[in-house]
Short mmCIF file of C-alpha atoms in Angstrom, two decimals:
data_model
loop_
_atom_site.label_atom_id
_atom_site.label_comp_id
_atom_site.label_asym_id
_atom_site.label_seq_id
_atom_site.Cartn_x
_atom_site.Cartn_y
_atom_site.Cartn_z
CA MET G 1 0.00 0.00 0.00
CA ARG G 2 1.24 3.46 -0.89
CA THR G 3 2.59 5.61 1.98
CA LEU G 4 1.54 9.28 1.99
CA ASN G 5 3.85 10.32 4.81
CA GLU G 6 6.09 8.54 7.31
CA LEU G 7 7.80 9.17 10.64
CA LYS G 8 10.45 6.98 12.26
CA CYS G 9 11.83 7.44 15.75
CA THR G 10 13.81 5.48 18.32
CA PHE G 11 14.12 6.22 22.01
CA PRO G 12 15.28 4.54 25.22
CA ALA G 13 12.80 2.07 26.74
CA ARG G 14 12.13 4.18 29.80
CA SER G 15 8.72 4.77 31.37
CA GLU G 16 9.00 8.55 31.00
CA ASN G 17 9.20 8.13 27.21
CA GLU G 18 5.80 6.41 26.99
CA SER G 19 3.98 9.76 27.04
CA PHE G 20 6.39 11.10 24.40
CA ALA G 21 5.59 8.15 22.09
CA ARG G 22 1.82 8.52 22.30
CA THR G 23 2.00 12.31 21.88
CA MET G 24 4.34 11.98 18.89
CA VAL G 25 2.10 9.46 17.13
CA CYS G 26 -1.05 11.51 17.74
CA ALA G 27 0.62 14.74 16.60
CA PHE G 28 1.66 13.02 13.37
CA ALA G 29 -1.85 11.57 12.94
CA ALA G 30 -3.33 15.08 13.26
CA GLN G 31 -2.54 15.55 9.55
CA LEU G 32 -5.59 13.37 8.90
CA ASN G 33 -7.86 15.76 10.85
CA PRO G 34 -9.15 12.90 13.01
CA THR G 35 -11.94 13.04 15.56
CA VAL G 36 -11.09 13.44 19.22
CA GLU G 37 -12.38 9.90 19.79
CA ASP G 38 -10.05 8.44 17.16
CA LEU G 39 -7.07 10.26 18.65
CA ALA G 40 -7.99 9.00 22.12
CA ASP G 41 -8.21 5.42 20.82
CA LEU G 42 -4.87 5.72 19.02
CA ARG G 43 -3.25 7.30 22.06
CA THR G 44 -4.40 4.44 24.28
CA ALA G 45 -3.29 1.70 21.87
CA VAL G 46 0.17 3.25 21.44
CA SER G 47 0.50 3.72 25.19
CA GLU G 48 -0.26 0.04 25.79
CA ALA G 49 2.20 -1.15 23.13
CA VAL G 50 5.06 1.01 24.37
CA THR G 51 4.36 0.12 27.99
CA ASN G 52 4.44 -3.60 27.09
CA SER G 53 7.86 -3.14 25.48
CA ILE G 54 9.21 -1.32 28.52
CA VAL G 55 7.70 -3.52 31.22
CA HIS G 56 7.82 -6.95 29.58
CA GLY G 57 10.33 -6.74 26.73
CA TYR G 58 13.10 -5.10 28.70
CA ARG G 59 12.25 -6.37 32.17
CA HIS G 60 15.85 -6.82 33.30
CA TRP G 61 17.87 -4.47 31.10
CA ASP G 62 17.87 -1.21 29.17
CA GLY G 63 16.88 -1.16 25.54
CA VAL G 64 15.53 0.85 22.65
CA ILE G 65 12.04 1.09 21.18
CA GLY G 66 11.50 1.91 17.53
CA VAL G 67 8.29 3.54 16.32
CA THR G 68 7.25 3.88 12.69
CA VAL G 69 4.08 5.76 11.80
CA ARG G 70 2.69 5.86 8.27
CA LEU G 71 -0.23 7.75 6.84
CA LEU G 72 -1.88 5.56 4.23
CA PRO G 73 -4.58 6.36 1.66
CA GLU G 74 -8.20 6.69 2.77
CA GLY G 75 -7.33 8.02 6.23
CA VAL G 76 -5.62 4.90 7.54
CA ILE G 77 -2.81 5.20 10.07
CA TYR G 78 -0.24 2.44 10.47
CA VAL G 79 1.84 2.22 13.65
CA ARG G 80 4.69 -0.23 14.24
CA ILE G 81 6.31 -0.48 17.66
CA ALA G 82 9.36 -2.73 17.89
CA ASP G 83 11.78 -3.75 20.61
CA LYS G 84 14.75 -6.09 20.81
CA GLY G 85 13.78 -7.39 24.22
CA CYS G 86 13.15 -10.87 25.54
CA GLY G 87 10.36 -11.68 23.07
CA ILE G 88 7.16 -13.65 23.63
CA GLU G 89 7.25 -17.44 23.70
CA ASP G 90 3.50 -18.03 23.23
CA ILE G 91 1.77 -15.15 21.42
CA PRO G 92 -1.78 -16.63 21.51
CA LYS G 93 -1.44 -17.17 25.29
CA ALA G 94 -0.01 -13.67 25.80
CA MET G 95 -2.98 -12.21 23.93
CA GLU G 96 -5.52 -13.85 26.22
CA PRO G 97 -7.33 -11.34 28.46
CA LEU G 98 -5.91 -11.22 31.99
CA TYR G 99 -2.75 -13.16 31.09
CA SER G 100 0.44 -11.56 32.38
CA SER G 101 4.05 -12.63 32.08
CA ALA G 102 4.59 -10.84 35.40
CA PRO G 103 1.85 -12.19 37.69
CA ALA G 104 3.73 -11.15 40.83
CA GLU G 105 3.45 -7.51 39.76
CA GLU G 106 0.22 -5.56 39.76
CA ARG G 107 -0.47 -5.89 36.03
CA ALA G 108 -3.97 -6.40 34.65
CA GLY G 109 -2.91 -8.43 31.60
CA LEU G 110 -5.16 -6.43 29.28
CA GLY G 111 -2.60 -4.70 27.03
CA PHE G 112 -3.26 -6.70 23.87
CA THR G 113 -7.01 -6.70 24.51
CA VAL G 114 -6.98 -2.91 24.75
CA MET G 115 -4.86 -2.59 21.60
CA GLN G 116 -7.26 -4.85 19.69
CA SER G 117 -10.34 -2.97 20.84
CA PHE G 118 -8.97 0.46 19.85
CA THR G 119 -7.57 -0.47 16.42
CA ASP G 120 -8.93 -2.08 13.27
CA LYS G 121 -6.06 -4.53 12.87
CA LEU G 122 -3.40 -5.72 15.32
CA THR G 123 -0.50 -8.01 14.43
CA VAL G 124 2.08 -9.32 16.89
CA ARG G 125 5.34 -10.93 15.76
CA SER G 126 7.89 -12.07 18.27
CA THR G 127 10.95 -14.26 18.60
CA PRO G 128 12.14 -15.27 22.06
CA GLY G 129 15.46 -13.61 22.80
CA LYS G 130 15.19 -11.26 19.81
CA GLY G 131 12.21 -9.01 20.46
CA THR G 132 8.63 -8.15 19.55
CA THR G 133 7.03 -6.09 16.81
CA ILE G 134 3.46 -4.85 17.13
CA THR G 135 1.71 -3.35 14.13
CA MET G 136 -1.62 -1.57 14.32
CA ARG G 137 -3.86 -0.06 11.68
CA LYS G 138 -6.78 2.25 12.25
CA LYS G 139 -9.00 4.12 9.83
CA MET G 140 -9.29 7.62 11.19
CA CYS G 141 -12.61 9.42 10.74
CA HIS G 142 -12.22 12.99 9.60
CA ALA G 143 -13.57 15.53 12.08
CA ALA G 144 -15.01 17.56 9.20
CA ASP G 145 -16.89 14.49 7.94
CA GLN G 146 -18.37 13.91 11.41
CA ALA G 147 -19.55 17.52 11.66
CA ALA G 148 -21.42 17.16 8.36
CA ASP G 149 -23.47 14.19 9.66
#
């Protein structure tokens, strides 16, 4: 699919950078003139993906998170969040609601469920010991189109 515009960024996998990532993605998505609701959904999905990389991917060491955002035709936004952390051994299990790889910590285990509910398409690829890549797509409604309805 043809890319209309693209942004790539890497940053340290630190909790204080989670807000930077979601703000950056939403600021880039603003080119599509999305509704407030679509931006809120995107913001939440990105927040969950980046938090998963920080908390689960790099549990015992420092690392880097890469974010790629693409604006695609027909108001679709594509977001890829990748880490080179510990990876996920069983993706279907990890995507089950309430599952957590850190049950001793106070984690709800809803990250993937939230990402799925706020995007149109979610793909998770992971290799144990090499990292995880999450891709999300969402068709953004145009605020101007909503006002006309």
